[in-house]
Coordinates of C-alpha atoms in Angstrom, one line a residue:
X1 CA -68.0 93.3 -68.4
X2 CA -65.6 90.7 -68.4
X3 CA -62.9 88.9 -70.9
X4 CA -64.1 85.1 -69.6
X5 CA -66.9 83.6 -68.2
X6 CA -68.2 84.9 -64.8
X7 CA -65.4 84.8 -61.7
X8 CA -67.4 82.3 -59.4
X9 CA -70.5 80.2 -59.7
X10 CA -71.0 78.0 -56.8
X11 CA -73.6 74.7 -57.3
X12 CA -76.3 74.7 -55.7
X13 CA -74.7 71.0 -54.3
X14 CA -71.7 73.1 -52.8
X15 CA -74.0 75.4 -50.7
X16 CA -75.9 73.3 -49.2
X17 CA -72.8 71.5 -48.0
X18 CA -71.9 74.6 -46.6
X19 CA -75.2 75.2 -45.2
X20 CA -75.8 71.6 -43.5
X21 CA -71.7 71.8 -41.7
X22 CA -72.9 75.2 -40.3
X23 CA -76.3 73.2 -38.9
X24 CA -73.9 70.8 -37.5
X25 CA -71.3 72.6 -35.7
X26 CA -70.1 71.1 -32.5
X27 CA -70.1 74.4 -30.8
X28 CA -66.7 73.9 -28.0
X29 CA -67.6 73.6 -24.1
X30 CA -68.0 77.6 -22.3
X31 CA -65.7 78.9 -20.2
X32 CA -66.7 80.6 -17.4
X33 CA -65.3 84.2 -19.0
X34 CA -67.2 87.0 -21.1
X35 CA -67.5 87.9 -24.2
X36 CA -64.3 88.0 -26.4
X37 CA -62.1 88.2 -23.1
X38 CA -60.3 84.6 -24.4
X39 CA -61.1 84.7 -28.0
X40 CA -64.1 84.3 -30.6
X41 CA -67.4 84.8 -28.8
X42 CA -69.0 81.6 -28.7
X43 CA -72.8 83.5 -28.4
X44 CA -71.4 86.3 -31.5
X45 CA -70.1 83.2 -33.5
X46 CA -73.6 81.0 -33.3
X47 CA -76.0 84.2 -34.3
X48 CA -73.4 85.0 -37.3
X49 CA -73.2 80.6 -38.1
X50 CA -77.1 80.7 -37.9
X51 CA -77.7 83.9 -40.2
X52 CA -74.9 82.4 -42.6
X53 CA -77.2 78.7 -42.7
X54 CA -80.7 80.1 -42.7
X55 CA -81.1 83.6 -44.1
X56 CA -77.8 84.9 -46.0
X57 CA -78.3 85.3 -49.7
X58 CA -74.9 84.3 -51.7
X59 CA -76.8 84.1 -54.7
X60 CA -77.0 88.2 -54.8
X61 CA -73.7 88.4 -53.5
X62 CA -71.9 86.2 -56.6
X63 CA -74.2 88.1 -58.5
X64 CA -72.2 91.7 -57.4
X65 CA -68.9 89.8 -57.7
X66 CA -69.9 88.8 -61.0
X67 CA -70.8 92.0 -62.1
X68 CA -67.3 93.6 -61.0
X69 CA -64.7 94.4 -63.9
X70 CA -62.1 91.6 -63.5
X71 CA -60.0 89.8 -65.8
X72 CA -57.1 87.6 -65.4
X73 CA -53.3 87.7 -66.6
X74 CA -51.0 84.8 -66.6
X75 CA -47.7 86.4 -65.0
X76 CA -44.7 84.0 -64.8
X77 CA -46.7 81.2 -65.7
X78 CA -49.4 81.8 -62.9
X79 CA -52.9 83.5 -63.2
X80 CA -53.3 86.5 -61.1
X81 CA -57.3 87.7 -60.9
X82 CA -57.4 91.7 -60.5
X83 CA -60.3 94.0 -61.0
X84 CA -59.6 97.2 -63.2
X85 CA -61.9 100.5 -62.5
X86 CA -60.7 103.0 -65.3
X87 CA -60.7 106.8 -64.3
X88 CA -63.4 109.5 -65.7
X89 CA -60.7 111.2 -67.1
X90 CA -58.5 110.6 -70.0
X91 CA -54.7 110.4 -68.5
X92 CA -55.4 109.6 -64.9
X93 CA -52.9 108.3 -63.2
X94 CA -52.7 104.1 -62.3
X95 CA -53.0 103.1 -59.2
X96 CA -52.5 99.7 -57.8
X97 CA -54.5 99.0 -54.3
X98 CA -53.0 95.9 -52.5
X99 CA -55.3 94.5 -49.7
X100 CA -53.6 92.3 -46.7
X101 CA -55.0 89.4 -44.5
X102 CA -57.7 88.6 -43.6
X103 CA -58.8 91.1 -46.2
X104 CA -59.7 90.5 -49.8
X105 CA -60.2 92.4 -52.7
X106 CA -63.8 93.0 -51.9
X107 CA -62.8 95.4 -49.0
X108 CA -61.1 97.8 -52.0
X109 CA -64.2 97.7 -54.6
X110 CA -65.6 100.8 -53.2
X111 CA -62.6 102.8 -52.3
X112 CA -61.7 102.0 -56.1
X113 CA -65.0 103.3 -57.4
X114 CA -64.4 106.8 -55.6
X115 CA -60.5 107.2 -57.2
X116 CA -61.7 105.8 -59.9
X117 CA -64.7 108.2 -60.4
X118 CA -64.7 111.1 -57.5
X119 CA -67.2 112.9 -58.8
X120 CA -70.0 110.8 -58.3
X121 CA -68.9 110.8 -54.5
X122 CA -68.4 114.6 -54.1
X123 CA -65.2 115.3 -55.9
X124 CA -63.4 116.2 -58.6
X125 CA -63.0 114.3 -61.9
X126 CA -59.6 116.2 -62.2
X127 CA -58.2 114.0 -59.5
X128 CA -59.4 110.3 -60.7
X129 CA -56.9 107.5 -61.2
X130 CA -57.4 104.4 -63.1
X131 CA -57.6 101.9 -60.5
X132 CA -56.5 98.1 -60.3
X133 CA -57.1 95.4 -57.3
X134 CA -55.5 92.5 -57.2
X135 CA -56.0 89.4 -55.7
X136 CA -52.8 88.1 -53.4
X137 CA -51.4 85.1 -55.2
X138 CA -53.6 82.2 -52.8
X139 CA -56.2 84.3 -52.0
X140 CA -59.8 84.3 -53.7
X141 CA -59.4 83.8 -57.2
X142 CA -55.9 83.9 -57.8
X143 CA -53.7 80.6 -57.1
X144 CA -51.1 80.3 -55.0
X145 CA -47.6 80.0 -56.8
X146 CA -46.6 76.8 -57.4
X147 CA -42.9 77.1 -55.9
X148 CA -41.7 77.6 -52.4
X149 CA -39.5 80.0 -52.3
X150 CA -41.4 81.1 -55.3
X151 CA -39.6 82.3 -58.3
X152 CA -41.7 85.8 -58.3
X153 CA -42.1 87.7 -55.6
X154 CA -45.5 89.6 -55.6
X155 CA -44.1 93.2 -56.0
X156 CA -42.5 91.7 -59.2
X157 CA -46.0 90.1 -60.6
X158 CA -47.3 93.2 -59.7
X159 CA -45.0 95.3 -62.0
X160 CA -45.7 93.1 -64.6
X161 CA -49.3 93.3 -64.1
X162 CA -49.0 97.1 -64.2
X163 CA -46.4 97.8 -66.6
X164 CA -46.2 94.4 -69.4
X165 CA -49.8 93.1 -69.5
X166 CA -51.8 97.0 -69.0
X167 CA -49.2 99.0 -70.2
X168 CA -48.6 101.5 -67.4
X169 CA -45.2 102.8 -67.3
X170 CA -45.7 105.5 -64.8
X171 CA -48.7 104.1 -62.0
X172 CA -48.6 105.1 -57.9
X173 CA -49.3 102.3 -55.4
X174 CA -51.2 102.2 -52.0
X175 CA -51.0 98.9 -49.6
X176 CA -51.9 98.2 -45.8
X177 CA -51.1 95.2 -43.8
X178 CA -49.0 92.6 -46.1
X179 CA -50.2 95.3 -48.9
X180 CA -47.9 97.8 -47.5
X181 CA -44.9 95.3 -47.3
X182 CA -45.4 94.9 -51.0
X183 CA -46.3 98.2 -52.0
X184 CA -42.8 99.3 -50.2
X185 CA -40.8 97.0 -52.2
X186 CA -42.7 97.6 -55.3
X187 CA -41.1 101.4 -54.7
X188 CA -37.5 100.3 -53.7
X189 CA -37.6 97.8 -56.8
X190 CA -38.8 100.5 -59.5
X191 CA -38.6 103.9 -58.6
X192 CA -38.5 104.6 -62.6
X193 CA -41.9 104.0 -62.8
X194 CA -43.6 104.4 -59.2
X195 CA -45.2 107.8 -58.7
X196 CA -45.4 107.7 -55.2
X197 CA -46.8 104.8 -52.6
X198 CA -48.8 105.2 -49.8
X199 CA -49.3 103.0 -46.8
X200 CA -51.4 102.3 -44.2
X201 CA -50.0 102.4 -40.3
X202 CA -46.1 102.1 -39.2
X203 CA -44.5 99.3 -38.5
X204 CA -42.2 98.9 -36.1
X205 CA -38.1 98.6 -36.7
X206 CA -36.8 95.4 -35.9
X207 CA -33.1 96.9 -35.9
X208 CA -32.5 100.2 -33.8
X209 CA -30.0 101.8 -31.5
X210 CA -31.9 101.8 -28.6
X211 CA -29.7 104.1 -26.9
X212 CA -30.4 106.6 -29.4
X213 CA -34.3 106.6 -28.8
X214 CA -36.4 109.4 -27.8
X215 CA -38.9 109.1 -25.2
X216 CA -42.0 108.7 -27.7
X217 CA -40.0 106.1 -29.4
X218 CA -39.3 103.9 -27.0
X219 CA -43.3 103.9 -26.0
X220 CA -44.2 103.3 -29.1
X221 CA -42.0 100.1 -29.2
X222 CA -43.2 99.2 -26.0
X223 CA -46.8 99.6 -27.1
X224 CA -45.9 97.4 -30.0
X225 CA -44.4 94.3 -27.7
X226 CA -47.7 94.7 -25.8
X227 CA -49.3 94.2 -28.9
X228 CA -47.9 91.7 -29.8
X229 CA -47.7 89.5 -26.5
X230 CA -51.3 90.0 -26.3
X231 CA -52.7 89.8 -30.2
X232 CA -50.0 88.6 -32.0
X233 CA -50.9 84.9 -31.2
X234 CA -52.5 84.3 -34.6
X235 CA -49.1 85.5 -36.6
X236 CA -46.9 83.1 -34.7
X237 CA -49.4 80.5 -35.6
X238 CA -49.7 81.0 -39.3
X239 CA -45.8 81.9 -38.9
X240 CA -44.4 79.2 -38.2
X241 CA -47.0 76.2 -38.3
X242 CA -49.9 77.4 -41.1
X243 CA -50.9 74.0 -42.2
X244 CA -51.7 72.8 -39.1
X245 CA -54.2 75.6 -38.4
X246 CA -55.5 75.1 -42.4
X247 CA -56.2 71.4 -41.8
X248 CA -59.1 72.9 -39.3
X249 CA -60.0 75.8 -40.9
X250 CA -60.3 74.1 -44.6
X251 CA -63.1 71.6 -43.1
X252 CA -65.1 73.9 -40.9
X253 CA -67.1 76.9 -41.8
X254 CA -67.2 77.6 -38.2
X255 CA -63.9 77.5 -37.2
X256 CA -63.3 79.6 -40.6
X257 CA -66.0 82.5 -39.2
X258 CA -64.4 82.2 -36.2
X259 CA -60.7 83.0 -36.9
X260 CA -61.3 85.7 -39.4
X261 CA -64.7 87.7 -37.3
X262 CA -62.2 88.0 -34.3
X263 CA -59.8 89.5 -35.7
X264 CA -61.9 92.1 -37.7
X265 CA -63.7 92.9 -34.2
X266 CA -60.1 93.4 -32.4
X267 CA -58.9 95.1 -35.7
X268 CA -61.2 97.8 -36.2
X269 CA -62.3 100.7 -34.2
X270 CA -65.7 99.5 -33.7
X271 CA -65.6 99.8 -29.9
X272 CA -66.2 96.2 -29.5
X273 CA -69.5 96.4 -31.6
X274 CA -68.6 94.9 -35.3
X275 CA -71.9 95.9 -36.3
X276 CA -70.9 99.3 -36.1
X277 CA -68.2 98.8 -38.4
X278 CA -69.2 95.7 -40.8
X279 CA -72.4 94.4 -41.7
X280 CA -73.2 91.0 -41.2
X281 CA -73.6 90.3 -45.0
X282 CA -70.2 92.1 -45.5
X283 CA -68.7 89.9 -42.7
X284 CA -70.5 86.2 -44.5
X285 CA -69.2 87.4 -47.9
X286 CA -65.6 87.8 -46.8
X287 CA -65.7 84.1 -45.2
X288 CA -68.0 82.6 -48.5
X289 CA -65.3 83.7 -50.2
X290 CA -62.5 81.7 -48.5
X291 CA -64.6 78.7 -48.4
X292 CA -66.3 78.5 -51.7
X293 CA -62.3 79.2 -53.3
X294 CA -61.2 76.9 -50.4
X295 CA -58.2 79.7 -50.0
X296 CA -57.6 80.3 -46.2
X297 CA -54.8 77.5 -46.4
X298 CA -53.2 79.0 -48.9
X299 CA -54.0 83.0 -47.9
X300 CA -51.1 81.9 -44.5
X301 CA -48.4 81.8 -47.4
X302 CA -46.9 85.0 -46.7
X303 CA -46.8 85.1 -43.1
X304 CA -44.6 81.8 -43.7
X305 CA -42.8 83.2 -46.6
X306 CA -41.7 86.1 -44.1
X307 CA -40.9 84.2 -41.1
X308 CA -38.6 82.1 -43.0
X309 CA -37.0 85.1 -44.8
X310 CA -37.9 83.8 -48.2
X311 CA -38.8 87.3 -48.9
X312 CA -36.3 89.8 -50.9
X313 CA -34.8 92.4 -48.1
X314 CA -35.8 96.0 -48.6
X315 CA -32.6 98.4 -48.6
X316 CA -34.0 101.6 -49.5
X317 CA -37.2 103.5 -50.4
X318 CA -36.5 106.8 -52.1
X319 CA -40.4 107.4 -54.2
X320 CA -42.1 109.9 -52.8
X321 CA -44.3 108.1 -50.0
X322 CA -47.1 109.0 -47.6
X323 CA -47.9 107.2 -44.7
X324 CA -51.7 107.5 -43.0
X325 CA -51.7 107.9 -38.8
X326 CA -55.0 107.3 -37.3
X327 CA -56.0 108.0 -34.0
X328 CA -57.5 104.6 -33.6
X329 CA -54.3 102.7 -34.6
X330 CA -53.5 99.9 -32.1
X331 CA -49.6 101.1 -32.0
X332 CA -49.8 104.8 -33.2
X333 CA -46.7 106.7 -33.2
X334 CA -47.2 110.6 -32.0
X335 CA -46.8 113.2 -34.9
X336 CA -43.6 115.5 -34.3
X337 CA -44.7 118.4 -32.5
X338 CA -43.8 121.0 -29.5
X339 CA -43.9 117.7 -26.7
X340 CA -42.5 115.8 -29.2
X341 CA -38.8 115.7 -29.8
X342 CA -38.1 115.3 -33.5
X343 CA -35.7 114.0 -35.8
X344 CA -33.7 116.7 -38.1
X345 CA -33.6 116.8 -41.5
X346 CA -31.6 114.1 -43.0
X347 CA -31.0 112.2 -39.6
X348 CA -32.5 108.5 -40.1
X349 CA -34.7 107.4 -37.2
X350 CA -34.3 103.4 -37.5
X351 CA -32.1 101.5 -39.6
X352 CA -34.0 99.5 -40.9
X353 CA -38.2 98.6 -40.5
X354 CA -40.1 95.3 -40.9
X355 CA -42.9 95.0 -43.7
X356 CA -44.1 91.6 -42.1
X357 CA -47.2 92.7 -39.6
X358 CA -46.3 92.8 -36.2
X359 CA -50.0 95.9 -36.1
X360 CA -52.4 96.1 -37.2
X361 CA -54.9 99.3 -37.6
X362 CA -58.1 99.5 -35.8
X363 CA -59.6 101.9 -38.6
X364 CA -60.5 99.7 -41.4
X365 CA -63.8 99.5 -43.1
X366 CA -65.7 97.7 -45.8
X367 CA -63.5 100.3 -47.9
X368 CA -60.2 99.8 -46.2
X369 CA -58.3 97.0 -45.2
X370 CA -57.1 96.4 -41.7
X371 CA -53.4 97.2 -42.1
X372 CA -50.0 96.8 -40.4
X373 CA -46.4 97.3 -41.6
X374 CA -45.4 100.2 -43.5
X375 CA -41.7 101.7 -43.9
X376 CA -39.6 103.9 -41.7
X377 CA -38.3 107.2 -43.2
X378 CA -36.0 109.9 -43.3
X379 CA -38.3 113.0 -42.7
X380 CA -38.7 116.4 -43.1
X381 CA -41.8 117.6 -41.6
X382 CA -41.4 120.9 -43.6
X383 CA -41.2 119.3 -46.7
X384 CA -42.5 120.0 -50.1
X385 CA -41.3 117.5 -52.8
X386 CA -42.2 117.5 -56.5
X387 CA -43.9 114.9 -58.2
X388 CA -45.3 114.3 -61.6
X389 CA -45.5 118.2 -62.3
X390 CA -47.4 118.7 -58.8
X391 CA -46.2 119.0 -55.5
X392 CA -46.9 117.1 -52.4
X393 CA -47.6 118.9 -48.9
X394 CA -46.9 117.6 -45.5
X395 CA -50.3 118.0 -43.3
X396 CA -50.9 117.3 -39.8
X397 CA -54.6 116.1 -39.4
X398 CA -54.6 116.4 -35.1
X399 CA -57.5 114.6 -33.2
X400 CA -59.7 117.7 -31.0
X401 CA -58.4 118.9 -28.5
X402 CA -54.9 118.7 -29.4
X403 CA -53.2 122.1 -30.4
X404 CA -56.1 123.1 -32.7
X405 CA -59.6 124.0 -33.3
X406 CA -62.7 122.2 -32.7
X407 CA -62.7 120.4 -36.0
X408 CA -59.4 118.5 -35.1
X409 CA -57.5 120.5 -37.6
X410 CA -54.1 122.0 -36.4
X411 CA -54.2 126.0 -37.4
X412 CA -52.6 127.0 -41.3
X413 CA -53.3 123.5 -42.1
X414 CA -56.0 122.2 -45.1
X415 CA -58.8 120.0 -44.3
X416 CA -58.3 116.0 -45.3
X417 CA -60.6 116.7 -48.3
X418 CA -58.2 118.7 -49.8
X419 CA -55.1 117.4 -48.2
X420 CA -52.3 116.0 -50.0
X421 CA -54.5 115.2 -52.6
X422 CA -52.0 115.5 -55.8
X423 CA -50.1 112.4 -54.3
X424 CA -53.0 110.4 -54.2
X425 CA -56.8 111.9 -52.9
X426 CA -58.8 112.1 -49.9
X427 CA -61.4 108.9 -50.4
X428 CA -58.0 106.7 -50.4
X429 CA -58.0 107.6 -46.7
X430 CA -60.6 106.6 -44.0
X431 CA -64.2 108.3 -44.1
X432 CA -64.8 109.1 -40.8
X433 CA -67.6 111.2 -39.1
X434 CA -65.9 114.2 -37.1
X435 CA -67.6 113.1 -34.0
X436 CA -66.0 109.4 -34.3
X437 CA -62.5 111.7 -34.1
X438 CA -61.0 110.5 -36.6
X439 CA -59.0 113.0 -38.7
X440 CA -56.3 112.3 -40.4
X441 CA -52.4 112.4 -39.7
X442 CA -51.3 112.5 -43.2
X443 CA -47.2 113.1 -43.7
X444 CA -45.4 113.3 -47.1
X445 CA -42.1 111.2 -46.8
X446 CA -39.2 110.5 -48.5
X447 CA -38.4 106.9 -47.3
X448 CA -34.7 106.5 -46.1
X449 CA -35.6 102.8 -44.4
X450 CA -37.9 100.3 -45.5
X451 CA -38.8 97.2 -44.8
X452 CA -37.7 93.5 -44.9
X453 CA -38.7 89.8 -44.0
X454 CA -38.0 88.5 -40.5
X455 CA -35.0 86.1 -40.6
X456 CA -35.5 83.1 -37.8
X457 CA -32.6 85.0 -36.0
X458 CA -34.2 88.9 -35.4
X459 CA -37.9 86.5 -34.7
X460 CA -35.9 84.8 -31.9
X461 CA -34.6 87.9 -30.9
X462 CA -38.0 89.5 -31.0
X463 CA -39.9 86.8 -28.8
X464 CA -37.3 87.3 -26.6
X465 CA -37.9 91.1 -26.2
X466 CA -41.6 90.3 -25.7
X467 CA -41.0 87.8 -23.6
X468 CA -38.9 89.7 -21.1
X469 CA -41.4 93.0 -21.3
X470 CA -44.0 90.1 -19.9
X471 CA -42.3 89.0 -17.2
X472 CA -41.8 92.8 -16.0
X473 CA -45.7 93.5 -16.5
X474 CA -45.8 90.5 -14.4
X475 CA -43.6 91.7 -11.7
X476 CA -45.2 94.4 -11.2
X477 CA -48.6 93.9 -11.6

C-alpha cells in the first residue's frame, strides 16, 4: 500500500522506444581479445540487449515495484522516495539501509523483508527491525538536488527522513559502497540518536605514516593501488568528467547495459559467470530502471561531489560500528591474528580513511549491494561494548582451512547466524553456501577514524602513487 499513486508507470509509447534503440544498436568493431579482457563483452552484451528487446517482461516487474511499500517525503524542499518494511514486533529497532552505485534500492528489498520479518526466513521475531530504503537523491525515483554544492548533504536528509518525517529518535544504519560513506557520517553527525552502523568492506586511508605500517598493511595498500590502476577507470571518469559519459549513456540502452553489467560481473564473486550471481531479469530491471527514470546522469553526482570535496569531512566516528570482511573482497584486509601483527588497544591505525570508493566487494547479491569505503578504527579485538541494553561481541568468521575447523569457524567462536546479532542480525550479512567459502569476518568497532571526500590535492597525490606502483610492475615484468 502506498500514500500516492503507483511509483512508475511507463507508456506503452516509452517501451517500445526502448525496445526499437535496442533493435538498432550499432554493436562497435571486435577486437581481436576475449571475453571481458578489455571491457564489456560484446557477445555477453548482444544476448542480454536481445533478451531485454524480445522477451523481458517490464510489465511484471513495475507491477512488483508497484506493489512495494514506498512513500515519499519532501526533505529541504526536495522529494526523497524510500520504501518502509515495518518489523513483526512492536519496538524494533529502525534501521536505515543505504545502497551505492550502480546499485539501487531494488538490491535492498529482500535483505529488508528478512530484518524486517526474520521469522518467515528462519529466525527470530525477537530480532526484527523496522526497515527503511531510500533512494540516493538522483537515483530512481528520487530527484537530484537542485544545488551544486547542495545545501543538504545526504546523511542530513537522511536524519530528517528518520528522525522529523517517521519519528525515530533512536534508529541503527547499514551502508556499502557510497552507502557506507553516508552511513559513516550519519554516525559522526548524530551519535545521540545512531545505535550503531555497519558497513560493508574497508576503505583504504588516504593519509598514513607509511613508516609506521605493518607488513599486512602495506599489502593491503598495495592491493588497493592495483585496484585501482586496473578497475578504477570508471571513477576517474564519473570523477572528474560525468556529463560527458551521461551524454552517451542517457541516449543508448546499450551503452547503459553495458557500463553497469561490467561492473556487476567484475564486482561480484561470480567467478566470471554473472548468471551465477544475478539473473538476467534482475540484471534488465536494474538498467529499466535508470532508463525509464532517465537517472544514470544524475546517479555520477556523488562521485563528482567527492572528487571536488564538496562533501563535509568526517573527523570522528565514536557509535558503536561493525564492519563485514569477506573472503571474496577485491582489497581484503587480513583479520588480526597469530601471523598477523596487531594494533594495541587505543593505538589508531590510520589517521584518517576515505568514504569515496576507491573498492569495491566482490560479494554482492540481488540482496546486497556491491560496496566499497567504509571507516578506519581504533580496535580492540577483545572488545565487548554495550549498546541499547545488549552487548556487542567481536567474532572472527575464518575461511576453511585457516586456524579452525572444517566449517570455516575459528574454535570458541559462534556461528554467523548467531553472531553479533544484537548490533544488527545475521540476514544483514551475505547468504553464502559453506562450500562457496564464504563465512563471515564480522568485527565490533569503535571507530577512531572515518572518512572524508577527496580534495583535488590527496587525488593528485593518489594518481601519483598509482602511477608510480605501475611503472614498477612495468619494470619488472
Amino acid at each position: 500500500m502506498t500514500d500516492h499513486p503507483p511509483l512508475i508507470a511507463v507508456t506503452d509509447a516509452e517501451l517500445e522506444d526502448l525496445r526499437a534503440r535496442l533493435r538498432a544498436t550499432r554493436w562497435p568493431t571486435r577486437w581481436p581479445v576475449e571475453g571481458w579482457e578489455a571491457g564489456a563483452d560484446t557477445t555477453e552484451v548482444r544476448r542480454l540487449a536481445e533478451y531485454w528487446a524480445t522477451g523481458y517482461d517490464w510489465r511484471t516487474h513495475e507491477a512488483r515495484i508497484n506493489a512495494l511499500p514506498d512513500h515519499t517525503a519532501v526533505i529541504g524542499g526536495t522529494p526523497v522516495h524510500y520504501l518502509r518494511f515495518d518489523g513483526e514486533r512492536p519496538g524494533a529497532l529502525p534501521i536505515v539501509l543505504t545502497h551505492g552505485w550502480p546499485s539501487t534500492f531494488l538490491e535492498l528489498t529482500d535483505l529488508a523483508r528478512r530484518l524486517a520479518e526474520p521469522s518467515k526466513h528462519g529466525g527470530d521475531a525477537s530480532d526484527a527491525f523496522t526497515v527503511v530504503v531510500p533512494s540516493l537523491p538522483g537515483y530512481a525515483f528520487s530527484p537530484q538536488r537542485p544545488d551544486l554544492p547542495p545545501t543538504l548533504q545526504t546523511h542530513q536528509i537522511w536524519h530528517r527522513l528518520m528522525r522529523d518525517e517517521l519519528g525515530f529518535d533512536r534508529y541503527a544504519a547499514h551502508g556499502g559502497d557510497l552507502g557506507a560513506g553516508i552511513t559513516s557520517r550519519l554516525g559522526e553527525a548524530y551519535p545521540e540518536s545512531l545505535a550503531g552502523i555497519h558497513l560493508l568492506a574497508v576503505a583504504a586511508p588516504q593519509e598514513y605514516d607509511a613508516a609506521g605500517l605493518t607488513p599486512d598493511e602495506q599489502t593491503y595498500l598495495d592491493q588497493v593501488a592495483n585496484w585501482s590502476a586496473e578497475e578504477g577507470g570508471y571513477q576517474h571518469q564519473q570523477n572528474t568528467r560525468p556529463l560527458t559519459l551521461a551524454h552517451a549513456l542517457s541516449d543508448s540502452p546499450t551503452g547503459l547495459l553495458a557500463w553497469i553489467v561490467e561492473k556487476y560481473r567484475a564486482w561480484s564473486d561470480s567467478g566470471g559467470d554473472l548468471s551465477s550471481r544475478f539473473t538476467d531479469d534482475f540484471v534488465l530491471t536494474q538498467a529499466s530502471l535508470y532508463w525509464f527514470t532517465g537517472t544514470i546522469s544524475t546517479s555520477f553526482r556523488p562521485y563528482y561531489e567527492y572528487a571536488r570535496g564538496l562533501t563535509r569531512r568526517v573527523e570522528k566516528v565514536e557509535v558503536p560500528t561493525a564492519v563485514a570482511v569477506f573472503p571474496a573482497d577485491l582489497t581484503r584486509p587480513r583479520a588480526p591474528g597469530p601471523s598477523a601483527p596487531t594494533t594495541s588497544p587505543g593505538t589508531r591505525r590510520c589517521r584518517a580513511a576515505d568514504t569515496s570508493p576507491p573498492t569495491k566487494s566482490r560479494n554482492c547479491s540481488p540482496t546486497t549491494s556491491p560496496s566499497s569505503s567504509a571507516n578506519c578504527a581504533e580496535t580492540d579485538p577483545a572488545a565487548v561494548q554495550e549498546r541499547a541494553g545488549h552487548q556487542t561481541r567481536t567474532t572472527w568468521q575464518r575461511p576453511p582451512g585457516e586456524d579452525g575447523d572444517h566449517t570455516g569457524r575459528r574454535p570458541g567462536t559462534r556461528h554467523p547466524e548467531t553472531a553479533g546479532r544484537e548490533l544488527l542480525p545475521e540476514p544483514l550479512l551475505e547468504r553464502r553456501e559453506p562450500t562457496q567459502g564464504a563465512k563471515v569476518w564480522l568485527e565490533i568497532r569503535r571507530s577512531k577514524c572515518a572518512g572524508d571526500a577527496r580534495s583535488l590535492e590527496r587525488r593528485d597525490r593518489w594518481v601519483e602513487r598509482v602511477g608510480k606502483r605501475l611503472d614498477r610492475l612495468q619494470e619488472t615484468s
